[in-house]
Short mmCIF file of C-alpha atoms and ligand atoms in Angstrom, two decimals:
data_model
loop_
_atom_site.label_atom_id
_atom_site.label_comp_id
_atom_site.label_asym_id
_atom_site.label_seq_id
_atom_site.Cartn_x
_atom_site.Cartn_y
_atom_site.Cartn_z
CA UNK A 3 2.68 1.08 28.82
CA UNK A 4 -0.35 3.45 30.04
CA UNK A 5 -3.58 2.57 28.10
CA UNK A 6 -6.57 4.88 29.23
CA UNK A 7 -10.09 3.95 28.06
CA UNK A 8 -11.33 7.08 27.35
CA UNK A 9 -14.79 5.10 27.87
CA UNK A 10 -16.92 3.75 30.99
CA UNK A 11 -18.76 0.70 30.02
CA UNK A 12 -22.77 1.36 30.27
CA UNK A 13 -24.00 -1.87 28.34
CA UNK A 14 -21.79 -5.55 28.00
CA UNK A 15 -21.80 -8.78 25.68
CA UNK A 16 -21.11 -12.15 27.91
CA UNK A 17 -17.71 -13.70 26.56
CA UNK A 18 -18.59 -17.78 26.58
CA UNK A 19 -14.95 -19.87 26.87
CA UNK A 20 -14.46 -22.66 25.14
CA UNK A 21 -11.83 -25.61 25.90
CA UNK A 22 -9.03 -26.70 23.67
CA UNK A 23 -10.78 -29.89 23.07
CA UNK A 24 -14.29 -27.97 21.83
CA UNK A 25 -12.06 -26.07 19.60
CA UNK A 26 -10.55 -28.48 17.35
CA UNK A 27 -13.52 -29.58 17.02
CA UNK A 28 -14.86 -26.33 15.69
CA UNK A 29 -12.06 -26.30 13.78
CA UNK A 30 -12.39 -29.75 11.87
CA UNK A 31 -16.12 -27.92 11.74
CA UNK A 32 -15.56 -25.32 9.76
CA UNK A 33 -12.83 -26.06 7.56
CA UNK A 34 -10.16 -24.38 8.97
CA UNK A 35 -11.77 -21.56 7.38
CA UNK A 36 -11.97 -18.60 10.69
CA UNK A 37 -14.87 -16.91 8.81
CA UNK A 38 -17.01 -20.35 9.06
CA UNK A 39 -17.02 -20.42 13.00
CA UNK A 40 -19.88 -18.78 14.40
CA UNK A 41 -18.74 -15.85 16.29
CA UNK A 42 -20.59 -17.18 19.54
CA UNK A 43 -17.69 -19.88 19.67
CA UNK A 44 -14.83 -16.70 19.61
CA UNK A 45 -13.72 -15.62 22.81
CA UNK A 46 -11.52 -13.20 21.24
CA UNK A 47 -12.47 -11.42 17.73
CA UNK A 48 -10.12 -9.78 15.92
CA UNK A 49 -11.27 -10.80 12.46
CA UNK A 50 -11.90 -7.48 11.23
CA UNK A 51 -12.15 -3.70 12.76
CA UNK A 52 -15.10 -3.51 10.12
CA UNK A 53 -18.41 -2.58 11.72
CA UNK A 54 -17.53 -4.51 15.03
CA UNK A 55 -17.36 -1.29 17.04
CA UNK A 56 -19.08 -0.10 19.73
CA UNK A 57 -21.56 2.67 19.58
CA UNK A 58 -21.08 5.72 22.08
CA UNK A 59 -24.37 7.13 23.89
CA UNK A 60 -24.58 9.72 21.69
CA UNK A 61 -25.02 8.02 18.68
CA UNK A 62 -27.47 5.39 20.35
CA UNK A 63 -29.69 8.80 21.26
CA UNK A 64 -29.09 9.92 17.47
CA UNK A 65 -30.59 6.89 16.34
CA UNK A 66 -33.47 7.45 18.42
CA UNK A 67 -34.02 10.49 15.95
CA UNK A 68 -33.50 8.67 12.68
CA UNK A 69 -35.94 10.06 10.34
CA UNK A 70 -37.42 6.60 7.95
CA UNK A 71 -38.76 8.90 5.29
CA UNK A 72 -38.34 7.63 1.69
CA UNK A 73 -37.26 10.79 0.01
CA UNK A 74 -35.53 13.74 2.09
CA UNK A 75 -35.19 12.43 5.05
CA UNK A 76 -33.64 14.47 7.82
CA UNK A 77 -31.30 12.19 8.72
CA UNK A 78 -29.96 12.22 5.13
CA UNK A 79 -29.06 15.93 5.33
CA UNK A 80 -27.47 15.29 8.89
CA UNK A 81 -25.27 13.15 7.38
CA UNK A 82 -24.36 14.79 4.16
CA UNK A 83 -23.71 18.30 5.93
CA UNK A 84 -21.35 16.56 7.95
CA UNK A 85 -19.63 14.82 5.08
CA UNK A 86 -19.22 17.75 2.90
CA UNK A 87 -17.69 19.61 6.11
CA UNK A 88 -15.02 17.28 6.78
CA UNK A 89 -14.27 16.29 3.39
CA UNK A 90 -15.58 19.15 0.73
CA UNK A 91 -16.97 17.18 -2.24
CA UNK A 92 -19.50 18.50 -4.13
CA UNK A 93 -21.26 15.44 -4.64
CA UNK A 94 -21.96 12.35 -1.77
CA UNK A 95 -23.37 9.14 -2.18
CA UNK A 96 -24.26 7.46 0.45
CA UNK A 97 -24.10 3.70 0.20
CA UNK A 98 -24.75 0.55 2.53
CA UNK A 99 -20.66 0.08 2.69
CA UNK A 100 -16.99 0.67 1.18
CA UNK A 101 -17.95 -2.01 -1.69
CA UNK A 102 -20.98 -0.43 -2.80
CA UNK A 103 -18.87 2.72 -3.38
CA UNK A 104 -16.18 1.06 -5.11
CA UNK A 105 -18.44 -1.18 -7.35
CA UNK A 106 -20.47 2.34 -8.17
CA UNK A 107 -17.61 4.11 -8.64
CA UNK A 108 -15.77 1.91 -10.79
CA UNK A 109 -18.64 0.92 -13.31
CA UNK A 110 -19.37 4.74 -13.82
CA UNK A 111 -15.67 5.18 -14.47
CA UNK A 112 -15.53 2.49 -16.91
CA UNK A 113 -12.19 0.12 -15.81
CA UNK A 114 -12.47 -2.46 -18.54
CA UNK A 115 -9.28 -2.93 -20.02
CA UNK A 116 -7.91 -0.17 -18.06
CA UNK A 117 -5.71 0.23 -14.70
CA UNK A 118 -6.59 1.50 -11.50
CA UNK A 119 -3.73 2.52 -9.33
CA UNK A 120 -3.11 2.42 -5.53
CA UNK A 121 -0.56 1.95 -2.93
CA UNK A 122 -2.33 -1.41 -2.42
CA UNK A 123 -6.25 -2.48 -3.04
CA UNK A 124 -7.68 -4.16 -0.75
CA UNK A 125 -9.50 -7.25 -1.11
CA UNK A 126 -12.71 -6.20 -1.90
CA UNK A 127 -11.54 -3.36 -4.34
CA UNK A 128 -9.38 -5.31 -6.00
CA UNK A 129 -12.22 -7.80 -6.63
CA UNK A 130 -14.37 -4.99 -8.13
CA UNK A 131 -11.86 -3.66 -10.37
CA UNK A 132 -11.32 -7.65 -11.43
CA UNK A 133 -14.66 -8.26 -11.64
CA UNK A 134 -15.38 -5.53 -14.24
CA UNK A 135 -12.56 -6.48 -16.34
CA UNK A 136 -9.72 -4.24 -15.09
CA UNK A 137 -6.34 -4.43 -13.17
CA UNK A 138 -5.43 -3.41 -10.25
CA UNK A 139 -1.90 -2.14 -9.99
CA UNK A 140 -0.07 -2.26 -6.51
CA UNK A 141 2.76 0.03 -6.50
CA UNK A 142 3.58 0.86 -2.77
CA UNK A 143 6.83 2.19 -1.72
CA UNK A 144 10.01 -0.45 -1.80
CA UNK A 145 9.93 -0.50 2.03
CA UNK A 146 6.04 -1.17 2.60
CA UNK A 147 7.07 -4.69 1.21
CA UNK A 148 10.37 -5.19 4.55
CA UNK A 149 8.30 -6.09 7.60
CA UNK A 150 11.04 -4.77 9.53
CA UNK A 151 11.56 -1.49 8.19
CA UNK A 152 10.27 1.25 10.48
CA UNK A 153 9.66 4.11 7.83
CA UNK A 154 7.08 6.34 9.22
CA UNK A 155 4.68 6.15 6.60
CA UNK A 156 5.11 2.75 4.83
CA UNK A 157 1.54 3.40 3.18
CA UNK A 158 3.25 6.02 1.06
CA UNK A 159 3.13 5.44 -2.91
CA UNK A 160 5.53 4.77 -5.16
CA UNK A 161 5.81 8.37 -6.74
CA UNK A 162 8.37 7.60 -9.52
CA UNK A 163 6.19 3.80 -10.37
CA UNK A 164 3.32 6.46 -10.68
CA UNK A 165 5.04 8.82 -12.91
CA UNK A 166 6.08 5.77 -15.21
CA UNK A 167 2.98 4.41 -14.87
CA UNK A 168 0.98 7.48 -16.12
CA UNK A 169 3.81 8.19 -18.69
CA UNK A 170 3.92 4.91 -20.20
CA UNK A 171 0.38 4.05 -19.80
CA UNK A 172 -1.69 7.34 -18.74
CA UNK A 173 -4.58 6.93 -21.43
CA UNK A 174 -5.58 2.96 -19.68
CA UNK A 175 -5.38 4.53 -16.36
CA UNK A 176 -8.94 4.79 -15.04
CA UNK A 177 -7.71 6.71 -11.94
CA UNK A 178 -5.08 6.58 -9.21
CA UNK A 179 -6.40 5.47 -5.22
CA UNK A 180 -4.38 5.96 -2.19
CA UNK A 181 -5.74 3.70 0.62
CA UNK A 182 -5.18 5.43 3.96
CA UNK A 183 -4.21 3.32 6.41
CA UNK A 184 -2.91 0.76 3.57
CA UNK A 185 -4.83 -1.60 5.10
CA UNK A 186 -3.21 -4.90 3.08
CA UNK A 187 0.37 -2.95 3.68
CA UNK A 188 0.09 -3.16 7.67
CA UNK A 189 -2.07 -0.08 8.50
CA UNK A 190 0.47 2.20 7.50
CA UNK A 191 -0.12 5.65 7.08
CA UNK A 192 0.32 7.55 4.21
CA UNK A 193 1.89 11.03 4.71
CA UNK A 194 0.79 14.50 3.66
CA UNK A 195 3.68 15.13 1.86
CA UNK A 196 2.93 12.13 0.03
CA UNK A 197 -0.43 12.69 -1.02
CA UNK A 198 0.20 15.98 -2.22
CA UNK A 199 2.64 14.77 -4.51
CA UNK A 200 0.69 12.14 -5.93
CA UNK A 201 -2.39 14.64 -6.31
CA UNK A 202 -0.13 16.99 -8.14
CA UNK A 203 0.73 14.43 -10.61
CA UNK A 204 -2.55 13.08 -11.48
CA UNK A 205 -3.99 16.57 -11.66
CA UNK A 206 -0.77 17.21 -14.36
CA UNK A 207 -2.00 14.17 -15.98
CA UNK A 208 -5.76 14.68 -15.92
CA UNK A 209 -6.41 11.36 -14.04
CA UNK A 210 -8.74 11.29 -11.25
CA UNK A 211 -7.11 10.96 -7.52
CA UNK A 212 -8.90 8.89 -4.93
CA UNK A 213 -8.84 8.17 -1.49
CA UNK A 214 -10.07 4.48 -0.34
CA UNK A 215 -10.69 6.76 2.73
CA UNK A 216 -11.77 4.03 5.53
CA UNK A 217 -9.31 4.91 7.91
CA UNK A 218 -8.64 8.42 7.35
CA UNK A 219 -8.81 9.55 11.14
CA UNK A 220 -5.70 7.06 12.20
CA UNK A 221 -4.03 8.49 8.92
CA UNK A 222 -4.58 12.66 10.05
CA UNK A 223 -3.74 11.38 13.79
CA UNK A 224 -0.33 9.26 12.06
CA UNK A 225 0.29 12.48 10.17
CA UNK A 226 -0.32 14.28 13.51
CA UNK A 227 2.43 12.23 15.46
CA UNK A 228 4.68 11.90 13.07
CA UNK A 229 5.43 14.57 9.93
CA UNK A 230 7.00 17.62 10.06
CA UNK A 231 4.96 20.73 10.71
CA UNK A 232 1.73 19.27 11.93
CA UNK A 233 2.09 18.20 15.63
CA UNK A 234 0.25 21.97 16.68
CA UNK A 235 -2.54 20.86 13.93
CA UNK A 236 -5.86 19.65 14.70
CA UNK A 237 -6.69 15.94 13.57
CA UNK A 238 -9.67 17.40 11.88
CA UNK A 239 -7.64 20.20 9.76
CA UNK A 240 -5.04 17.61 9.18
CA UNK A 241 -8.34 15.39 7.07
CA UNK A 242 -10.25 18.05 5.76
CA UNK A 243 -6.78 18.72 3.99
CA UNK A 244 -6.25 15.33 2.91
CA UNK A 245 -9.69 15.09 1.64
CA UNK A 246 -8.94 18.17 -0.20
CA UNK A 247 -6.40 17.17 -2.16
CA UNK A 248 -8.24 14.74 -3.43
CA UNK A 249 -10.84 14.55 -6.70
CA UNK A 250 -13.21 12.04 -4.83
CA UNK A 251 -13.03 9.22 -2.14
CA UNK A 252 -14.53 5.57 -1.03
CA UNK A 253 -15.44 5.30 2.30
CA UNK A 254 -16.89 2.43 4.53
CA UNK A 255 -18.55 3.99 7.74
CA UNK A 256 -17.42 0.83 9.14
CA UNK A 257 -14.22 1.90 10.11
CA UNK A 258 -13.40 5.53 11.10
CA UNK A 259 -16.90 6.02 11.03
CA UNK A 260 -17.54 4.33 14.11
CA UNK A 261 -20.60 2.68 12.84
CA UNK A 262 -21.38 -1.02 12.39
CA UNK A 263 -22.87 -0.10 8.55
CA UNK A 264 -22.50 2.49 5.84
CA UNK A 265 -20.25 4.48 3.48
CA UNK A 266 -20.33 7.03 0.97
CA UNK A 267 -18.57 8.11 -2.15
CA UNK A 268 -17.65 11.30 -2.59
CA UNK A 269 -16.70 13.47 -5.77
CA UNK A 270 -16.41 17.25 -7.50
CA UNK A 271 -17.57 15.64 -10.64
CA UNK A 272 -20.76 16.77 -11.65
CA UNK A 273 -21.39 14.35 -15.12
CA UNK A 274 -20.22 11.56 -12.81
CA UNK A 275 -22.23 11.99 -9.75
CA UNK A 276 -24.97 12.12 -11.98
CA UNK A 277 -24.26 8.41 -13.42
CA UNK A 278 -23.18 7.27 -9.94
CA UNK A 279 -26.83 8.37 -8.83
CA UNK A 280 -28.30 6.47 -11.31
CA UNK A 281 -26.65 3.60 -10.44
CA UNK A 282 -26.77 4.12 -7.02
CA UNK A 283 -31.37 4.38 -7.32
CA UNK A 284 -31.02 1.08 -9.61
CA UNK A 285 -29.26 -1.59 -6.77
CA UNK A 286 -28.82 0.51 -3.37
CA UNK A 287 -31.97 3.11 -3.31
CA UNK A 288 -32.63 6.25 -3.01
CA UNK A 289 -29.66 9.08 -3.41
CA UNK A 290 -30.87 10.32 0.32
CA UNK A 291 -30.48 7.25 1.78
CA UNK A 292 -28.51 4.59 -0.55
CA UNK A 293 -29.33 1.24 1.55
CA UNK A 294 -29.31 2.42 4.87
CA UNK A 295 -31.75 3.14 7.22
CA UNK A 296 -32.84 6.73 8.45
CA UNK A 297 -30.93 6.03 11.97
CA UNK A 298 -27.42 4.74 10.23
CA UNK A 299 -27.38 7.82 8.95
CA UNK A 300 -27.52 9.40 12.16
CA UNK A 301 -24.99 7.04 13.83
CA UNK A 302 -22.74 7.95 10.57
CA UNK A 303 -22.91 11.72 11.04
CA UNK A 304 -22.45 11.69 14.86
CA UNK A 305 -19.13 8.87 14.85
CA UNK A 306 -17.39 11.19 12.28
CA UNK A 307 -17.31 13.95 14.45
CA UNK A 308 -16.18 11.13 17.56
CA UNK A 309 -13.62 9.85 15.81
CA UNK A 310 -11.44 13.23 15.53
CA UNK A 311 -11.57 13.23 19.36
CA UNK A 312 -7.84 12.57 20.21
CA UNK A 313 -8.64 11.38 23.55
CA UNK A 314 -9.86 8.14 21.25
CA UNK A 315 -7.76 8.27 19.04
CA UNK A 316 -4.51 8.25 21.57
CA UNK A 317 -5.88 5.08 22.94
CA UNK A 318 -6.81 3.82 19.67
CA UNK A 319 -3.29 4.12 18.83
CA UNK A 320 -1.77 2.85 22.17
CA UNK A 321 -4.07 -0.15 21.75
CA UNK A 322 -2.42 -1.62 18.68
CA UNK A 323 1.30 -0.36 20.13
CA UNK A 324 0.70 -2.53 23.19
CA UNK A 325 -0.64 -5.25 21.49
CA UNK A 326 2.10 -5.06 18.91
CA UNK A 327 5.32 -4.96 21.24
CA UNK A 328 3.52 -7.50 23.34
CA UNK A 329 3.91 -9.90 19.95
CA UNK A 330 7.29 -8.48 19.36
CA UNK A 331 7.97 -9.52 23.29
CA UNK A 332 6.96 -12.78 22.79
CA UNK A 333 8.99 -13.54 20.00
CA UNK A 334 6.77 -12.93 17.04
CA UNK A 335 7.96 -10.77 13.52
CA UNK A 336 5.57 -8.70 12.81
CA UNK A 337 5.22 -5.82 9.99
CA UNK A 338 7.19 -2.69 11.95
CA UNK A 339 6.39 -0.26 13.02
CA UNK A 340 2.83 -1.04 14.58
CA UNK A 341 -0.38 0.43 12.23
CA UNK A 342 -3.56 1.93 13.23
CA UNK A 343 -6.14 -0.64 13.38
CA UNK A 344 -4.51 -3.67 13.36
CA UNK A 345 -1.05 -5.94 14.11
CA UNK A 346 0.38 -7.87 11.07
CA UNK A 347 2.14 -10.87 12.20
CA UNK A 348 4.95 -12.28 9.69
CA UNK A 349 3.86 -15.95 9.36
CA UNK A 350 6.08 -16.62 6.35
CA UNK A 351 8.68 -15.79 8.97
CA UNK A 352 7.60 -17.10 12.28
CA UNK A 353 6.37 -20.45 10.62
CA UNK A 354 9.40 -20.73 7.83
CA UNK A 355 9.01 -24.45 7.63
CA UNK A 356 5.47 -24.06 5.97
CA UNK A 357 5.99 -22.62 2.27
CA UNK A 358 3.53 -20.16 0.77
CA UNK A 359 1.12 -23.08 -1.03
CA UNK A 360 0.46 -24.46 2.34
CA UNK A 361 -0.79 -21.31 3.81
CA UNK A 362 1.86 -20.72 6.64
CA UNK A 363 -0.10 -17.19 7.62
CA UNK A 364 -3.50 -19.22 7.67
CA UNK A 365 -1.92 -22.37 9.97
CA UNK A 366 -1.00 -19.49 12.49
CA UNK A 367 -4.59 -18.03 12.85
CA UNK A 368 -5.78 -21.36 13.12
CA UNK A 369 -3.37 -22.07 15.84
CA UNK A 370 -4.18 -18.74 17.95
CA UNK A 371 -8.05 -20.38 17.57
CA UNK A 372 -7.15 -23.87 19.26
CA UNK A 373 -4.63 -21.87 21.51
CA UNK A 374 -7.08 -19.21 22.89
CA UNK A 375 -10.03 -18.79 21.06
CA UNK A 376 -8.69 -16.06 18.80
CA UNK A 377 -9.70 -15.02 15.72
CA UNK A 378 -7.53 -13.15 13.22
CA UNK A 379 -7.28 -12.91 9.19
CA UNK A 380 -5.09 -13.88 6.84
CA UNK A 381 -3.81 -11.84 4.52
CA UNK A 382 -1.50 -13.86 2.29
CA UNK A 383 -1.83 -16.68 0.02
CA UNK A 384 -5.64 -17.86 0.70
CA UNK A 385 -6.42 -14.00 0.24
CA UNK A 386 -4.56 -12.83 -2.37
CA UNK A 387 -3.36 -16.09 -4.05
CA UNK A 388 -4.53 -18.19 -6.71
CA UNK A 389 -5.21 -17.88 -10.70
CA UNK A 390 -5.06 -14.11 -11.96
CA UNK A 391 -8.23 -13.88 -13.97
CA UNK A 392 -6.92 -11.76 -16.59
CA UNK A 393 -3.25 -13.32 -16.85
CA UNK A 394 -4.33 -16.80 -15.84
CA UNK A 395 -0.47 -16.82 -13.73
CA UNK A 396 -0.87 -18.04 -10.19
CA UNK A 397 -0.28 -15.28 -8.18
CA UNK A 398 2.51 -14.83 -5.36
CA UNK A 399 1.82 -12.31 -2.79
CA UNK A 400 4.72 -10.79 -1.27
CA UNK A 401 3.79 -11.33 1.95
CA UNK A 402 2.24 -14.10 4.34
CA UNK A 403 0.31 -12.05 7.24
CA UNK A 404 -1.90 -13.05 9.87
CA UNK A 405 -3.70 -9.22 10.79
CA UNK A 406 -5.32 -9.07 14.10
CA UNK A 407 -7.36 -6.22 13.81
CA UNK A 408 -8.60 -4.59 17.37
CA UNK A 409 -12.46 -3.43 16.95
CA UNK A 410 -12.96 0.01 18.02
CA UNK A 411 -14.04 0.63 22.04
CA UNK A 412 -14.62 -3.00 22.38
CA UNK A 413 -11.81 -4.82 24.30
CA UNK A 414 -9.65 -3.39 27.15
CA UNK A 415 -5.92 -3.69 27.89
CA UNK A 416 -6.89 -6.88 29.93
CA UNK A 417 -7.92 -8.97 26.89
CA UNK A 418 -5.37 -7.96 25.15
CA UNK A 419 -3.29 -9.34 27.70
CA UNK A 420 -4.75 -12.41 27.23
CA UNK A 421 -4.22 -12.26 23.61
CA UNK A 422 -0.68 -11.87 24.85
CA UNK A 423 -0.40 -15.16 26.89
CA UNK A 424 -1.94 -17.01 24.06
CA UNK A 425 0.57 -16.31 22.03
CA UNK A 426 3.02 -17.46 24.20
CA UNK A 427 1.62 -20.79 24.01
CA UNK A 428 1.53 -20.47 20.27
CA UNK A 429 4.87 -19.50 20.23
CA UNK A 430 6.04 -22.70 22.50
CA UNK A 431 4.03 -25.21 19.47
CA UNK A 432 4.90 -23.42 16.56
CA UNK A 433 7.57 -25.64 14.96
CA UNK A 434 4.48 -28.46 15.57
CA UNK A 435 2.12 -26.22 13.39
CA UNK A 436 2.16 -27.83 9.74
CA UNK A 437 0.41 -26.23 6.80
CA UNK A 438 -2.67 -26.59 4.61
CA UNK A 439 -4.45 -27.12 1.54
CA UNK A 440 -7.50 -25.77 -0.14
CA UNK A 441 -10.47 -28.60 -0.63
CA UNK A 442 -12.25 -26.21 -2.07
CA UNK A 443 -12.41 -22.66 -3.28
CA UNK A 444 -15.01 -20.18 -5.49
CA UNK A 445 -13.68 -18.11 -8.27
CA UNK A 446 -13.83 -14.75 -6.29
CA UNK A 447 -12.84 -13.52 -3.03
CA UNK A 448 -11.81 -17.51 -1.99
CA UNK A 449 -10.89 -16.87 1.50
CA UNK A 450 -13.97 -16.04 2.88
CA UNK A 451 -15.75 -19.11 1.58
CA UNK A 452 -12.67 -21.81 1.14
CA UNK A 453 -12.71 -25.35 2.73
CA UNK A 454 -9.51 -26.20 3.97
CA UNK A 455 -7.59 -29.39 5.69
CA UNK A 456 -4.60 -29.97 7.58
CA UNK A 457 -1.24 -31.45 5.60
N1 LIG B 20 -11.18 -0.47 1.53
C1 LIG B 20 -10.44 -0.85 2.58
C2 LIG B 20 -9.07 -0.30 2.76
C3 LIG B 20 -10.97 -1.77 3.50
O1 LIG B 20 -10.22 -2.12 4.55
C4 LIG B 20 -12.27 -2.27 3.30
C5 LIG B 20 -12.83 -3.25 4.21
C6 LIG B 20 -13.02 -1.82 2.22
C7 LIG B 20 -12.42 -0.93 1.34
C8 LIG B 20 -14.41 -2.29 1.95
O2 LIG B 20 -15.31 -1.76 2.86
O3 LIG B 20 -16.22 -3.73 4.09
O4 LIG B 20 -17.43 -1.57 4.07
O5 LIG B 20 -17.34 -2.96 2.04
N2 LIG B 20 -12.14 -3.87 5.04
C9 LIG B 20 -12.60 -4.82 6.04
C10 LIG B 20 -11.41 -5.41 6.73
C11 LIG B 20 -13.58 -5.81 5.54
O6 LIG B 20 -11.57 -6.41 7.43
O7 LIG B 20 -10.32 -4.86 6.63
P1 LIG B 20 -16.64 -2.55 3.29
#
């Protein structure tokens, strides 16, 4: 397959290796917990595609004319004019990242002992809804939830669980979020078709619509590729109409805004805005610049216009293909067909002699660290496991994934070769791997922060 960089390199990070031997000691060091290695011990990182990008020139030189000011700053109305172009709300927040938005947005809406709706939350927004005493209800479409199945846009939502949902229980339903990519789902898209729908049957309903927005420029460029009627359409047309059909959105510049901080949220509503703001001046700052500084702004407003270029986002795209049929190649399952930002890796699967307790998704990243160096997530029982806080029922999550997510403009098709060859070797120990168990674990959000050992 033909990868172009549509990049030259100007400025580079040294790589330092590690041996096998220094890594299981790291290992034993941190838990076999990924997030407690210091990244200076990684030789690969594909922990996250959140705010590990790489800057272009241009938005280096925009920083250069970040404007500090308290109040009014230039750089605010830089970045709001470009936010209200591509998306059209009324009202924008901007906010230090996707969480801020969420945890504004979702006080202001008021989700205690009510629902909030989505193809699937992610971590963090499922935490926030949790956290102020609501439920978050996954209800993705039947094949999002078959690795295998290739649908075209497996982040789709469930449009007749909706209906029933906002039949049965429309008055506890805070408001319904579609998460484009479905980041927990695989990095599926959603399609236009899709989101229209669902719009159309919150607005019958009177519920707010959302997007959880992060990755909406792999989403219009998914759309692009792959529905009916929009291959002669612009990636930037293709957004501005999904952000259209929607009543508000989250967004974490950290992601498809090519920045390594920020967000926004985003919204027609005038009474909420209002009590977002007022939020927003009590634990972020100022509604012109919301936690960031002058020149995040600026890096904001310039990498949403960067990220429509389909140049980038054809190699984005080819990126996680390669890397994906490369795992496919070497004998890995993984969820089908390739997403966005990152490759989901079926560990329940590959590693079927592990059972869910013993973390079979989290032995495999572990492995790929004492292999090569690499560093991926799990997305499975550690992360979404555990007592429900409002059911008290241990929780079962459908699926046991290890996501390696590729940063944006940061590794060429030659580490991802190596990626390749280490999981060869992974492959060639893998009935070896056994499983683990938590030592010890906080209430919320227990993956990042868990102590683990080996069974
Ligand atoms: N929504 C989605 C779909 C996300 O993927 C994330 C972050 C957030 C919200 C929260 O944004 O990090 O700026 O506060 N996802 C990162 C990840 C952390 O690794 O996928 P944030």
């Amino acid at each position: 397959m033909r990868i172009f960089e549509p990049f030259r390199i100007k400025s580079v990070e040294p790589i330092r290796s590690t041996t096998r031997e220094e890594r299981l000691e790291i290992l034993k060091q941190a838990h076999w917990n990924l997030f407690r290695i210091p990244a200076d011990r990684i030789i690969v990182d594909l922990l996250t595609d959140s705010g590990t990008g790489a800057m272009s020139s241009h938005q280096w030189a925009a920083m250069m004319s970040g404007d500090e000011s308290y109040a009014g700053a230039t750089s605010w109305f830089r970045f709001r004019d470009t936010v209200k172009e591509l998306t059209g709300f009324k009202h924008v927040i901007p906010t230090h990242q996707g969480r801020a938005a969420e945890r504004i947005l979702f006080s202001s809406l008021g989700v205690k002992d009510r629902i909030v709706v989505n193809n699937t939350h992610f971590d963090t927004t499922r935490a926030n809804i949790e956290y102020l005493g609501g439920t978050a209800l996954d209800i993705p479409i039947p094949e999002a939830l078959q690795p295998s199945d290739t649908h075209p846009f497996k982040g789709n939502i469930d449009l007749g669980a909706l209906e029933r949902v906002l039949r049965d229980d429309g008055d506890r339903v805070a408001c319904v979020m579609i998460t484009v990519t479905n980041n927990s789902g695989g990095g599926q898209p959603a399609s236009m078709e899709n989101l229209r729908a669902a719009s159309a049957i919150c607005r019958d309903r009177g519920v707010p619509f959302y997007l959880d927005a992060c990755r909406f420029a792999e989403n219009a460029y998914f759309v692009k590729l792959r529905e009916p009627g929009f291959g002669d359409r612009t990636v930037e047309s293709i957004a501005n109409e999904m952000f259209a059909l929607a009543d508000g959105a989250t967004f974490s510049a950290k992601k498809d805004g090519l920045a390594n901080i920020g967000g926004f949220l985003g919204s027609h509503d005038d009474r909420l805005a209002q009590q977002e703001e007022n939020l927003l001046i009590l634990t972020e700052g100022f509604p012109t610049y919301g936690g960031l500084a002058g020149r995040d702004l600026d890096a904001i407003a310039v990498g949403l216009r960067e990220v429509l270029d389909e140049d980038y986002l054809r190699y984005r795209l080819a990126s996680t293909r390669y890397l994906g049929e490369g795992l496919v190649e070497a004998g890995m399952p993984i969820v089908q067909p390739p997403g966005g930002h990152a490759i989901y890796i079926d560990g329940g699967t590959l590693l079927n002699h592990i059972p869910a307790r013993e973390l079979p998704a989290q032995a495999l990243g572990c492995a790929f660290y004492l292999e090569g160096g690499i560093r991926g997530v799990e997305i499975g029982s550690l992360m979404f496991g555990g007592v429900d806080p409002v059911t008290q029922v241990e929780r079962a999550p459908p699926l046991e994934l290890l996501r390696l997510a590729l940063p944006r403009r940061v590794y060429t098709k030659s580490h991802i070769d190596y990626v390749l060859d280490v999981a060869a070797d992974v492959i060639a120990a893998k009935d070896q791997l056994r499983g683990l168990r938590i030592v010890e674990e906080p209430l919320q959000l227990r993956h990042f922060t868990a102590k683990l050992a080996p069974l």
